[in-house]
mmCIF file of C-alpha atoms in Angstrom:
data_model
loop_
_atom_site.group_PDB
_atom_site.id
_atom_site.type_symbol
_atom_site.label_atom_id
_atom_site.label_comp_id
_atom_site.label_asym_id
_atom_site.label_seq_id
_atom_site.Cartn_x
_atom_site.Cartn_y
_atom_site.Cartn_z
ATOM 1 C CA MET A 1 34.499 20.460 -54.552
ATOM 2 C CA THR A 2 35.230 23.412 -56.822
ATOM 3 C CA LEU A 3 33.020 24.299 -59.761
ATOM 4 C CA GLN A 4 34.641 25.846 -62.783
ATOM 5 C CA THR A 5 33.682 29.364 -63.745
ATOM 6 C CA VAL A 6 31.289 29.609 -66.673
ATOM 7 C CA PRO A 7 33.148 30.882 -69.757
ATOM 8 C CA THR A 8 32.325 34.430 -70.824
ATOM 9 C CA ASP A 9 31.175 33.122 -74.207
ATOM 10 C CA ALA A 10 28.421 31.017 -72.577
ATOM 11 C CA VAL A 11 24.915 31.089 -74.036
ATOM 12 C CA ASP A 12 22.935 34.194 -73.014
ATOM 13 C CA ALA A 13 20.233 33.918 -70.352
ATOM 14 C CA ASP A 14 17.269 34.422 -72.730
ATOM 15 C CA LEU A 15 18.391 31.670 -75.111
ATOM 16 C CA PHE A 16 19.165 29.417 -72.140
ATOM 17 C CA ARG A 17 15.595 29.870 -70.813
ATOM 18 C CA GLN A 18 14.108 29.217 -74.262
ATOM 19 C CA VAL A 19 16.074 25.989 -74.672
ATOM 20 C CA LEU A 20 15.200 24.738 -71.180
ATOM 21 C CA ARG A 21 11.482 25.412 -71.793
ATOM 22 C CA ARG A 22 11.659 22.440 -74.210
ATOM 23 C CA HIS A 23 12.669 20.147 -71.324
ATOM 24 C CA ALA A 24 9.748 18.472 -69.533
ATOM 25 C CA ALA A 25 10.146 17.885 -65.809
ATOM 26 C CA ALA A 26 8.102 16.258 -63.070
ATOM 27 C CA VAL A 27 6.733 18.679 -60.483
ATOM 28 C CA VAL A 28 7.516 18.165 -56.806
ATOM 29 C CA VAL A 29 6.983 20.103 -53.609
ATOM 30 C CA ILE A 30 9.894 20.043 -51.211
ATOM 31 C CA THR A 31 9.214 20.817 -47.558
ATOM 32 C CA ALA A 32 11.575 21.618 -44.701
ATOM 33 C CA PRO A 33 11.019 22.020 -40.969
ATOM 34 C CA GLY A 34 11.852 25.256 -39.207
ATOM 35 C CA GLU A 35 10.435 28.374 -37.657
ATOM 36 C CA PRO A 36 8.523 28.699 -39.796
ATOM 37 C CA ALA A 37 8.405 25.386 -41.657
ATOM 38 C CA THR A 38 8.148 25.887 -45.395
ATOM 39 C CA GLY A 39 7.756 24.293 -48.789
ATOM 40 C CA PHE A 40 8.340 25.205 -52.414
ATOM 41 C CA THR A 41 7.557 23.883 -55.886
ATOM 42 C CA ALA A 42 10.511 22.507 -57.839
ATOM 43 C CA THR A 43 11.254 20.865 -61.160
ATOM 44 C CA SER A 44 14.944 20.364 -60.392
ATOM 45 C CA PHE A 45 14.457 17.127 -58.435
ATOM 46 C CA THR A 46 16.364 14.102 -59.724
ATOM 47 C CA SER A 47 17.812 10.789 -58.628
ATOM 48 C CA VAL A 48 21.592 10.882 -58.322
ATOM 49 C CA SER A 49 22.695 7.432 -57.166
ATOM 50 C CA LEU A 50 21.241 4.027 -56.350
ATOM 51 C CA ASP A 51 24.216 2.911 -54.250
ATOM 52 C CA PRO A 52 24.059 4.706 -51.948
ATOM 53 C CA PRO A 53 20.557 6.080 -52.594
ATOM 54 C CA LEU A 54 20.858 9.830 -53.240
ATOM 55 C CA VAL A 55 18.579 12.482 -54.706
ATOM 56 C CA SER A 56 19.105 16.157 -55.408
ATOM 57 C CA PHE A 57 17.255 19.394 -55.958
ATOM 58 C CA CYS A 58 18.310 23.001 -56.478
ATOM 59 C CA LEU A 59 17.162 26.194 -54.811
ATOM 60 C CA ALA A 60 18.218 29.821 -55.195
ATOM 61 C CA GLU A 61 19.765 31.265 -52.065
ATOM 62 C CA THR A 62 17.501 34.296 -52.575
ATOM 63 C CA ALA A 63 14.349 32.128 -52.331
ATOM 64 C CA SER A 64 12.135 32.643 -49.289
ATOM 65 C CA ALA A 65 12.408 28.908 -48.500
ATOM 66 C CA TRP A 66 16.215 28.958 -48.528
ATOM 67 C CA PRO A 67 16.810 29.744 -44.811
ATOM 68 C CA ALA A 68 14.743 26.719 -43.732
ATOM 69 C CA VAL A 69 16.348 24.448 -46.344
ATOM 70 C CA ALA A 70 19.834 25.724 -45.450
ATOM 71 C CA ALA A 71 19.264 24.808 -41.788
ATOM 72 C CA ALA A 72 17.347 21.545 -42.314
ATOM 73 C CA ASP A 73 18.754 18.114 -41.574
ATOM 74 C CA THR A 74 15.564 16.499 -42.936
ATOM 75 C CA VAL A 75 13.476 17.396 -45.995
ATOM 76 C CA ALA A 76 10.535 15.745 -47.716
ATOM 77 C CA VAL A 77 10.030 15.459 -51.477
ATOM 78 C CA HIS A 78 6.415 15.130 -52.649
ATOM 79 C CA VAL A 79 5.759 13.998 -56.239
ATOM 80 C CA LEU A 80 2.564 15.682 -57.416
ATOM 81 C CA GLY A 81 -0.111 13.928 -59.446
ATOM 82 C CA GLN A 82 -1.545 15.423 -62.626
ATOM 83 C CA GLU A 83 -4.625 16.685 -60.755
ATOM 84 C CA GLN A 84 -2.502 18.692 -58.284
ATOM 85 C CA GLU A 85 -1.725 21.817 -60.303
ATOM 86 C CA ARG A 86 -3.368 23.920 -57.568
ATOM 87 C CA VAL A 87 -0.902 22.479 -55.032
ATOM 88 C CA ALA A 88 2.026 23.303 -57.332
ATOM 89 C CA ARG A 89 0.761 26.858 -57.791
ATOM 90 C CA THR A 90 0.236 27.340 -54.043
ATOM 91 C CA PHE A 91 3.798 26.308 -53.231
ATOM 92 C CA ALA A 92 5.138 28.477 -56.077
ATOM 93 C CA THR A 93 3.375 31.613 -54.783
ATOM 94 C CA SER A 94 5.566 34.243 -53.135
ATOM 95 C CA GLY A 95 4.624 36.231 -50.072
ATOM 96 C CA ILE A 96 2.223 33.735 -48.457
ATOM 97 C CA ASP A 97 2.388 31.059 -45.781
ATOM 98 C CA ARG A 98 2.273 28.200 -48.293
ATOM 99 C CA LEU A 99 1.677 25.466 -45.711
ATOM 100 C CA ALA A 100 -1.238 27.377 -44.176
ATOM 101 C CA ALA A 101 -2.674 28.085 -47.639
ATOM 102 C CA HIS A 102 -2.414 24.395 -48.551
ATOM 103 C CA GLY A 103 -3.685 23.118 -45.217
ATOM 104 C CA ALA A 104 -3.546 19.351 -45.881
ATOM 105 C CA TRP A 105 -0.356 18.257 -44.116
ATOM 106 C CA GLN A 106 0.984 16.881 -40.857
ATOM 107 C CA PRO A 107 4.381 16.984 -39.160
ATOM 108 C CA GLY A 108 6.718 14.085 -39.901
ATOM 109 C CA PRO A 109 10.189 13.074 -38.680
ATOM 110 C CA ASP A 110 12.150 16.022 -37.247
ATOM 111 C CA GLY A 111 9.067 18.206 -37.817
ATOM 112 C CA VAL A 112 9.276 18.078 -41.635
ATOM 113 C CA PRO A 113 5.841 18.849 -43.145
ATOM 114 C CA LEU A 114 4.293 15.867 -44.982
ATOM 115 C CA LEU A 115 1.676 16.778 -47.574
ATOM 116 C CA ASP A 116 -1.452 14.654 -47.867
ATOM 117 C CA GLY A 117 -2.686 13.080 -51.116
ATOM 118 C CA VAL A 118 0.491 13.170 -53.185
ATOM 119 C CA LEU A 119 1.515 10.627 -55.804
ATOM 120 C CA ALA A 120 4.665 9.619 -53.892
ATOM 121 C CA ARG A 121 6.835 10.918 -51.076
ATOM 122 C CA LEU A 122 10.425 10.571 -49.837
ATOM 123 C CA VAL A 123 11.657 11.734 -46.447
ATOM 124 C CA CYS A 124 15.370 12.429 -46.766
ATOM 125 C CA ARG A 125 18.401 13.294 -44.665
ATOM 126 C CA VAL A 126 20.416 16.172 -46.147
ATOM 127 C CA VAL A 127 23.990 14.988 -46.718
ATOM 128 C CA ASP A 128 25.547 17.924 -48.592
ATOM 129 C CA ARG A 129 24.915 21.337 -50.086
ATOM 130 C CA VAL A 130 26.967 22.448 -53.101
ATOM 131 C CA ARG A 131 26.930 26.043 -54.283
ATOM 132 C CA ALA A 132 26.384 26.248 -58.051
ATOM 133 C CA GLY A 133 26.037 29.685 -59.623
ATOM 134 C CA ASP A 134 23.075 31.501 -58.070
ATOM 135 C CA HIS A 135 21.653 28.243 -56.659
ATOM 136 C CA THR A 136 22.645 25.563 -54.190
ATOM 137 C CA ILE A 137 22.370 21.872 -55.059
ATOM 138 C CA VAL A 138 21.048 19.931 -52.077
ATOM 139 C CA LEU A 139 22.046 16.250 -51.938
ATOM 140 C CA ALA A 140 19.894 14.045 -49.730
ATOM 141 C CA SER A 141 19.664 10.397 -48.750
ATOM 142 C CA PRO A 142 16.131 8.910 -48.699
ATOM 143 C CA LEU A 143 15.198 7.477 -45.291
ATOM 144 C CA THR A 144 11.597 6.466 -46.049
ATOM 145 C CA GLY A 145 9.429 6.421 -49.114
ATOM 146 C CA GLU A 146 5.848 5.735 -49.964
ATOM 147 C CA HIS A 147 3.489 5.666 -52.892
ATOM 148 C CA GLY A 148 0.017 4.304 -53.166
ATOM 149 C CA LEU A 149 -2.348 6.272 -55.300
ATOM 150 C CA GLY A 150 -2.369 3.412 -57.803
ATOM 151 C CA GLU A 151 -0.575 2.460 -60.965
ATOM 152 C CA ALA A 152 -2.997 4.467 -63.115
ATOM 153 C CA GLU A 153 -1.954 7.762 -61.524
ATOM 154 C CA THR A 154 0.398 9.972 -63.523
ATOM 155 C CA PRO A 155 2.668 12.812 -62.413
ATOM 156 C CA LEU A 156 2.157 16.501 -62.958
ATOM 157 C CA VAL A 157 4.676 17.758 -65.523
ATOM 158 C CA TYR A 158 6.002 21.241 -66.289
ATOM 159 C CA HIS A 159 6.796 21.970 -69.928
ATOM 160 C CA SER A 160 7.065 25.102 -72.048
ATOM 161 C CA GLY A 161 6.141 27.372 -69.150
ATOM 162 C CA ARG A 162 2.979 25.542 -68.093
ATOM 163 C CA TYR A 163 1.703 22.535 -66.154
ATOM 164 C CA VAL A 164 0.660 19.628 -68.368
ATOM 165 C CA ALA A 165 -0.628 16.085 -67.940
ATOM 166 C CA LEU A 166 0.881 13.074 -69.649
ATOM 167 C CA SER A 167 -1.284 11.170 -72.092
ATOM 168 C CA ASP A 168 -1.245 7.603 -73.376
ATOM 169 C CA GLU A 169 -2.396 8.761 -76.808
#
C-alpha cells in the first residue's frame, strides 16, 4: 500500500494542532510484551472493521514504546474510565518504567501486560503495520475482550489539551 505525499500547500502544523484540539477522543493505554514490556497512552485508537474485526492505533517510530510495538505479535488495548487520569498520565510520562510505576497489572497471552481495573480491554493479534508520515498505523485483530465495570461507568476523554469526564447534563 502506498500513501500519497502530502501536498506542499497542506495546512501548517500549528493550525493542524489547533483544529485537532477540538476533537474529543477516548483515552486508552496500549501495552506490548518485550524486553522490556511497555505501554503508552493513546487517543488514536479506533475500530476499523466488524467483518473481520479490526482495530487500529498510531504510534510515532521515535516513541520509546515503538521497539516493543514494532516487534510484538500481540498487544492489549485498555479503555480507561473517567477516574483513571492518573493511569493515563503515568503511561504518557517519558523516561520512566511505566509498568513498574503503575504496578497493577499481570502478564497475559504471549506475555502482553494486562492492566487491572480498566473500563474494557481487548487482547489483539497484530496483522499489519502501515507507515504514515512520522507515525505507523498498527492494525490488529481482537482475540479476546472483556468489560465489566458496569453500565454506569464512563470513559476518560481527551479534549482541548486536557483529560475530561463526560456528563449527562
